XYZ file of C-alpha atoms in Angstrom:
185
model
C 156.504 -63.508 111.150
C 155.607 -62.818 107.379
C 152.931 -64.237 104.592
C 154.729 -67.438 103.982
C 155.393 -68.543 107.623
C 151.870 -67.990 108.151
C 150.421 -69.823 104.673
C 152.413 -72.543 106.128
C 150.610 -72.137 109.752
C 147.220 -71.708 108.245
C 147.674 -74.659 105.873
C 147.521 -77.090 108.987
C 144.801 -75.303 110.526
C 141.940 -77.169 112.058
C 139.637 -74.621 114.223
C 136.615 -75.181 112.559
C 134.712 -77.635 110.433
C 135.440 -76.742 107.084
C 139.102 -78.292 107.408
C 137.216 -81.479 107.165
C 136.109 -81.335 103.774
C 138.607 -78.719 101.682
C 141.155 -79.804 99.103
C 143.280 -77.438 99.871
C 143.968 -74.015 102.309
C 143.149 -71.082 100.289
C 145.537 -68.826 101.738
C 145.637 -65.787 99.614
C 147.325 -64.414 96.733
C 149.602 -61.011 95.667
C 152.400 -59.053 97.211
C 153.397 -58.912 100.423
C 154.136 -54.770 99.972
C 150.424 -54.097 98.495
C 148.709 -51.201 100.190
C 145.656 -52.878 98.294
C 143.345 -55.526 99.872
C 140.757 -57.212 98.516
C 138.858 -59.388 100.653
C 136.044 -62.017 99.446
C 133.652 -64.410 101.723
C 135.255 -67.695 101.162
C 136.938 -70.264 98.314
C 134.497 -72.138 95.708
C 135.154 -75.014 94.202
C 138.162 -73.911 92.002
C 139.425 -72.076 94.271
C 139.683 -74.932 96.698
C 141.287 -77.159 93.852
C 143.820 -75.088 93.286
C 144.415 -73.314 96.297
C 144.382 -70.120 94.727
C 141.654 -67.122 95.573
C 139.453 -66.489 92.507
C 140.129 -68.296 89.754
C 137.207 -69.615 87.925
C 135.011 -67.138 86.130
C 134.481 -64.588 89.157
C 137.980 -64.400 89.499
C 138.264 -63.591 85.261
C 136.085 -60.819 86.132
C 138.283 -59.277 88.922
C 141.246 -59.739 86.950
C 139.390 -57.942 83.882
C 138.578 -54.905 86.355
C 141.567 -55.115 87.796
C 143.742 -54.716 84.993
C 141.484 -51.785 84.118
C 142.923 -49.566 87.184
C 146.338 -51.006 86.703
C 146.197 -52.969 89.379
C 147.662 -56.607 88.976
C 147.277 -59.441 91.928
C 150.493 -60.964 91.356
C 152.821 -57.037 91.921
C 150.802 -54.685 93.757
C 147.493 -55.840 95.119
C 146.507 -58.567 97.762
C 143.416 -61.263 97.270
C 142.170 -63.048 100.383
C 139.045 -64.324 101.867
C 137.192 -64.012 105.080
C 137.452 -68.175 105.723
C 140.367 -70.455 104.008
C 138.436 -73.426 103.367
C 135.367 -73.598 101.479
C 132.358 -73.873 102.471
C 129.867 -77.219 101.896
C 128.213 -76.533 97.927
C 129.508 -72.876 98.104
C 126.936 -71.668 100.955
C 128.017 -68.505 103.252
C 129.964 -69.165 105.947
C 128.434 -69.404 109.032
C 129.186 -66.947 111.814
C 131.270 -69.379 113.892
C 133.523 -70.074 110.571
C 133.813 -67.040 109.599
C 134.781 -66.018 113.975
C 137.282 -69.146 113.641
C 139.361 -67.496 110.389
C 139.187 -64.433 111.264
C 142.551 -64.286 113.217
C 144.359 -65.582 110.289
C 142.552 -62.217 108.163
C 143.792 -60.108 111.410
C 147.436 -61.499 110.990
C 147.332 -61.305 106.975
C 146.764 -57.628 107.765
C 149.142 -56.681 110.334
C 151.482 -57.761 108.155
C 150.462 -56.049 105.261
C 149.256 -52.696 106.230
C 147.202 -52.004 104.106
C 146.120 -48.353 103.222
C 142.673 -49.441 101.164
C 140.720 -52.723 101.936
C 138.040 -53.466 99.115
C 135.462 -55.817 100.530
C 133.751 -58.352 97.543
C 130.362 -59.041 98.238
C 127.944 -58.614 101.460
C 129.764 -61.718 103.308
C 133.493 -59.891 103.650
C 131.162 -55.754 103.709
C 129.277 -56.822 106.810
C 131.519 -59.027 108.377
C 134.412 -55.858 107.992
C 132.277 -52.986 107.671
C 129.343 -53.286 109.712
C 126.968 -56.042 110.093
C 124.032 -54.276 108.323
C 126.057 -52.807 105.062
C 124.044 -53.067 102.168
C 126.518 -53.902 99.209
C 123.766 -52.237 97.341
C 123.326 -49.050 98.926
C 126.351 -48.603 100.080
C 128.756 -49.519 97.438
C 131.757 -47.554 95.800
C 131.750 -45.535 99.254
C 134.745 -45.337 101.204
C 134.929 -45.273 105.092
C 137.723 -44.691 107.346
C 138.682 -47.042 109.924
C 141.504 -46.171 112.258
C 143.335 -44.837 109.360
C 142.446 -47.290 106.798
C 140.388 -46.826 103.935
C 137.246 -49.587 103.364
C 135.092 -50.306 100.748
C 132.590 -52.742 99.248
C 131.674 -53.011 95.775
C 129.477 -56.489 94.150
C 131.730 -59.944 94.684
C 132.278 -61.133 91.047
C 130.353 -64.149 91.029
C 126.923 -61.786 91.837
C 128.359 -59.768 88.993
C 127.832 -62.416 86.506
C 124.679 -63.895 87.907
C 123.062 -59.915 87.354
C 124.961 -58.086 84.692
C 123.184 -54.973 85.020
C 125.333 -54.506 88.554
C 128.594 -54.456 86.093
C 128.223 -50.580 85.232
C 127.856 -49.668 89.056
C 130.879 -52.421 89.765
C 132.931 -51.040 87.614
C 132.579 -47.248 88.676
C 133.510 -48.626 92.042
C 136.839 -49.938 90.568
C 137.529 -46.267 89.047
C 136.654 -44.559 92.488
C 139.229 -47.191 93.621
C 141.885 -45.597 91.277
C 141.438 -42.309 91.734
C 141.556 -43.077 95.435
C 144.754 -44.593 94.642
C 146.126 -41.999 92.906
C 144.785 -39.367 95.729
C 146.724 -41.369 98.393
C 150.305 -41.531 96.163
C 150.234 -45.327 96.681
């Protein structure tokens, strides 16, 4: 199997509620040989109207601090979410949403291999981390898991409802790089 046999699988899928009421399957978005994985909570409303992960003003932001560490989503990083479809007026996903996606995250990674998983926001930290991370605590830090590196830094959309979290955001994105650059990938 690779990405595009199962976009087209997760397009059709139905195992929760939020297929009822989504434009469109966010699948995710980058190359299929990044060793870089970032990972939000869930498609908003853009997102879900154009079936494409972060694309309104949060996802301006990541590109922004992207770009910064030479990183680019469409050659040599990977954008995803924790569920496909987006939740009712942008709310977390609940716990049996997010359990009902999560094999299509599992397969996403299997298939990429990731070497570094960047987690955006406390949704994707705790539900990939551990289920008390504290985004603010705990970001910028990176913690091995079976040989793969994770992390969790402010989701963009917190980012531009509290400025003042940009500095500390963006020193996450630089520990990011130089974590890169440590690894040769």
């Amino acid at each position: 199997m690779d990405l595009i046999t199962l976009e087209k699988e997760c397009s059709q899928c139905r195992r929760c509620g939020l297929c009822q009421t989504r434009t469109n399957v966010v699948f995710g978005q980058g190359s299929a040989q990044a060793k870089v994985l970032f990972v939000g909570e869930g498609p908003g409303q853009q997102e879900d109207e154009q079936g494409q992960p972060f694309v309104g003003r949060s996802g301006h932001l990541l590109d922004k601090y992207l770009f910064a560490i030479d990183l680019d989503r469409n050659t040599n990083c990977y954008i995803g979410n924790i569920v496909k479809c987006r939740p009712p007026q942008n709310r977390d996903p609940l716990p049996e949403e997010r359990q009902a996606c999560m094999p299509w995250l599992r397969e996403q990674f299997r298939l990429l291999r990731p070497k570094i998983v960047v987690c955006l926001g406390r949704v994707a930290a705790q539900a990939l981390i551990r289920e008390d991370f504290s985004v603010t605590k705990e970001h910028g830090q990176f913690i091995d898991k079976n040989g793969t590196l994770f992390m969790a830094t402010w989701h963009p959309a917190a980012l531009l409802r509290n400025p003042a979290a940009k500095a500390d955001a963006f020193s996450d994105f630089v520990a990011l790089r130089e974590k890169i650059a440590e690894l040769g990938i």
